[in-house]
Coordinates of C-alpha atoms in Angstrom, one line a residue:
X25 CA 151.4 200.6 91.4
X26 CA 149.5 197.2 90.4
X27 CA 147.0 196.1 93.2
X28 CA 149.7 195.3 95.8
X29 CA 146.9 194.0 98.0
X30 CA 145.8 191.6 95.7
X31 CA 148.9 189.5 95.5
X32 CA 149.5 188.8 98.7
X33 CA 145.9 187.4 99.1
X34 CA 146.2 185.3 96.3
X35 CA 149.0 183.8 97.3
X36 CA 148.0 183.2 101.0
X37 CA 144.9 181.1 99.1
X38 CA 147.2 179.3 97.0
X39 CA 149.3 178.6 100.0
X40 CA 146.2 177.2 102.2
X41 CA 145.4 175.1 98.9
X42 CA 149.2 173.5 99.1
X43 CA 149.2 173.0 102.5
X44 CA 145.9 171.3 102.5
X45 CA 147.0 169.1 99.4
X46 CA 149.9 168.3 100.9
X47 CA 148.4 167.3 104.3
X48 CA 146.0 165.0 102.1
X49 CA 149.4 163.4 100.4
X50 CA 150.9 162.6 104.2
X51 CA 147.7 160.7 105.1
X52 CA 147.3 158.9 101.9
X53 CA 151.4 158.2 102.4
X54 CA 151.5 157.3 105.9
X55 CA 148.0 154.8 105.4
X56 CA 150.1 153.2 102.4
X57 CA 153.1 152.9 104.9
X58 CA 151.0 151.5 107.5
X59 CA 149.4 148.5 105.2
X60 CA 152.5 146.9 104.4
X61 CA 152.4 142.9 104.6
X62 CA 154.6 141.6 106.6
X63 CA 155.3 137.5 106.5
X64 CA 153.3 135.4 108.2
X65 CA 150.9 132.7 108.7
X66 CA 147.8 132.5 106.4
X67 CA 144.9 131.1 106.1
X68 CA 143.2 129.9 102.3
X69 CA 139.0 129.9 102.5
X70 CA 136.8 130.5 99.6
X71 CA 134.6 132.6 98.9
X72 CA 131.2 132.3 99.3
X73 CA 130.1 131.8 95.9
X74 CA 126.7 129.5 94.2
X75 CA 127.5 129.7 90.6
X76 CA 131.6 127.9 91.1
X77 CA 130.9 124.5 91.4
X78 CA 133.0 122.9 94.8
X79 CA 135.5 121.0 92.9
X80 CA 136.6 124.2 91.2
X81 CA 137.1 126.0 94.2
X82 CA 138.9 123.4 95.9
X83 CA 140.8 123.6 92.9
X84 CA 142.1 126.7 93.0
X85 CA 142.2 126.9 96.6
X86 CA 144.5 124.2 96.3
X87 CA 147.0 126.1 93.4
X88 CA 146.7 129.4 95.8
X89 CA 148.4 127.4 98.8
X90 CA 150.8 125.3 96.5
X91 CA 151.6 129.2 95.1
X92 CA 152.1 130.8 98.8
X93 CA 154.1 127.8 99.7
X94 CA 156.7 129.2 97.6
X95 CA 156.4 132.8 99.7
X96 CA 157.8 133.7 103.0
X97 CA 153.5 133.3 103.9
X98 CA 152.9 130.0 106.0
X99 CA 150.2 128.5 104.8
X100 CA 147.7 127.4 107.8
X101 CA 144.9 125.1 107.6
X102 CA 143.0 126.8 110.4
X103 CA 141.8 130.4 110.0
X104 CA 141.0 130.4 113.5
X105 CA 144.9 130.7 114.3
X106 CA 146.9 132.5 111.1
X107 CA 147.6 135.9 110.9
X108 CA 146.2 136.8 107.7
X109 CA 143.4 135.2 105.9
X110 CA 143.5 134.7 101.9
X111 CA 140.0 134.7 100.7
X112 CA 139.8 132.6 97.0
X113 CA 136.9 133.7 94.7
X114 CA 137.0 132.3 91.4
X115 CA 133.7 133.0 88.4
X116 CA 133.6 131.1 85.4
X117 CA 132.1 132.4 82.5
X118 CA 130.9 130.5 79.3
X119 CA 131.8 133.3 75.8
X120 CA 131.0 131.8 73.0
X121 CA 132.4 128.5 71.2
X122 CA 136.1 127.9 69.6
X123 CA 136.7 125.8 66.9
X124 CA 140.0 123.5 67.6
X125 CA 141.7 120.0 66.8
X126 CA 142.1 118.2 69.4
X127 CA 145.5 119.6 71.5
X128 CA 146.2 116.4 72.8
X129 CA 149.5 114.9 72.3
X130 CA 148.6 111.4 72.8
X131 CA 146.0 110.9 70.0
X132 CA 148.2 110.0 67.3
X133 CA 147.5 111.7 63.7
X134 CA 147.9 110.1 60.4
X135 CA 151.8 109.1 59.6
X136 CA 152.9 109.4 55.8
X137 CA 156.2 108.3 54.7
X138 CA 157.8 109.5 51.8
X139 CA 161.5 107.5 51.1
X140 CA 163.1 109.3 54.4
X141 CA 161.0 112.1 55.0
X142 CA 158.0 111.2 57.5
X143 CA 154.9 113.7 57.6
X144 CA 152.3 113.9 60.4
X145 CA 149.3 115.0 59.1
X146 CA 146.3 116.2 61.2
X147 CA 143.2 113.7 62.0
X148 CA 140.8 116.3 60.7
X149 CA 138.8 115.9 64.4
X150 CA 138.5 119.7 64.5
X151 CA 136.0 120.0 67.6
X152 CA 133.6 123.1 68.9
X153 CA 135.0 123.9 72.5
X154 CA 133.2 126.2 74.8
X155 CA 135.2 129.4 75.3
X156 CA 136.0 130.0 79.1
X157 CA 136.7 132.7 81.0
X158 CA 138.0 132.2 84.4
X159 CA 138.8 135.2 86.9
X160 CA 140.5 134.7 90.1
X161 CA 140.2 137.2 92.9
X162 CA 142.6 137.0 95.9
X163 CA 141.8 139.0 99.0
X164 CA 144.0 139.4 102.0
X165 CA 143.1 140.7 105.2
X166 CA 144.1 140.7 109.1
X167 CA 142.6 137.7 111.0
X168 CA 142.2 140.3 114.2
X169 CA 139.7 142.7 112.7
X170 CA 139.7 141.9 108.5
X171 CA 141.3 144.7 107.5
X172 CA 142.0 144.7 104.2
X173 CA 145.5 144.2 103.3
X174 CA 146.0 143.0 99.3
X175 CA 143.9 142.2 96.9
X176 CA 144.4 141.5 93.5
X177 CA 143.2 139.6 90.1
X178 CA 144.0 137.5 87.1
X179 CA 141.8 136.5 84.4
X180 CA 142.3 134.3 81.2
X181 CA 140.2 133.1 78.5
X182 CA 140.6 129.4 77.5
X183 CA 139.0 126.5 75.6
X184 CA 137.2 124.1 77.8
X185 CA 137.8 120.3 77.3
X186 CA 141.7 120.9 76.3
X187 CA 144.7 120.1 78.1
X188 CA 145.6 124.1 78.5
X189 CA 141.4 124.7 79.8
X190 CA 141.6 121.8 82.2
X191 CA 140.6 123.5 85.7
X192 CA 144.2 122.6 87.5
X193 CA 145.9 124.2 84.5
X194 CA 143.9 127.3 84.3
X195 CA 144.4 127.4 88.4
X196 CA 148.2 126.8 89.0
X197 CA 148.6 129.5 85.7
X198 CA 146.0 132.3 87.3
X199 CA 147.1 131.7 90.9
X200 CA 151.2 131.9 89.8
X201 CA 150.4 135.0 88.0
X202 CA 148.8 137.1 90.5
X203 CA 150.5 135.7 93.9
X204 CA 153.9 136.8 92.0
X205 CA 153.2 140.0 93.1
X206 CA 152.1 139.3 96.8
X207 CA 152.7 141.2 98.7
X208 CA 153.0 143.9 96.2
X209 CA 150.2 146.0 95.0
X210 CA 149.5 145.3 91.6
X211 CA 149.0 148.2 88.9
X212 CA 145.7 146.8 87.8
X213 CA 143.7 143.3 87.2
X214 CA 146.1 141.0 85.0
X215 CA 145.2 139.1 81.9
X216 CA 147.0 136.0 81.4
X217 CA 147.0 134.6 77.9

């Protein structure tokens, strides 16, 4: 006869181990459950930050709202009366320098005609353009007692002094991005090209 004692206290241990895992599981579950986002009125501030210039956070405070306009979230210009508040904290960070023509459309190039083929051909203004990276964080929490609700972030890496670097650009494409997902979770930070 093999240990019949033994067994049975094994699997009583194993048993207390999946009963405690699976208690754990419920709360996890039913906190998940209970921090759903429901529509409602909201609130954009920023974030308290001194290395973003004003301009840029007005900025992107500015794309966040025209984003959540497109939501079932009521965007509020009083924090002192929304349900929710969206906190805006954006960092830009200077990586190095890009070498680019200029991507403007405007700035004609050199025409060359050729019977009836024409050929633009580039200026040859290739210009050094600092290479920024811009990360936008978007917090949501409860106006009652700032509980936590969503948060997310997008960053991208662009050239400044460009038509796709310009601040309002880089703004309306990183606030789109991650308020797509509101009031989802997201898996993880997004990277927008």
């Amino acid at each position: 006869m093999p240990f019949p004692l033994i067994t049975p206290v094994i699997d009583r241990r194993c048993l207390m181990y999946v009963l405690l895992f699976a208690a754990a599981a419920a709360l996890v579950q039913s906190s998940v459950a209970g921090s759903v986002v429901k529509p409602g009125t909201i609130a954009i501030v920023a974030a308290d930050s001194p290395t973003t210039s004003p301009a840029i956070t007005k900025t992107f405070k500015d794309a966040v709202q025209r984003t959540l306009l497109r939501t079932p979230f009521l965007p509020l210009p009083d924090a002192n009366h929304s349900l929710y508040i969206a906190k805006v904290e954006v960092s830009q960070t200077q990586r190095g320098v890009v070498r680019s023509g200029d991507d403007r459309s405007d700035k004609p190039g050199i025409a060359a005609g050729f019977g009836g083929l024409s050929l633009t051909l580039p200026s040859g203004k290739d210009q050094l353009h600092g290479l920024i990276v811009t990360r936008l964080e978007v917090t949501v929490s409860l106006r009652r007692d700032n509980h936590v609700v969503w948060t997310g972030q997008a960053t991208t890496v662009r050239p400044s002094g460009t038509r796709t670097g310009a601040p309002s650009v880089v703004a309306t494409a990183l606030s789109d991005a991650l308020l797509t997902w509101f009031p989802r979770q997201l898996p993880g930070p997004l990277s927008v090209p």
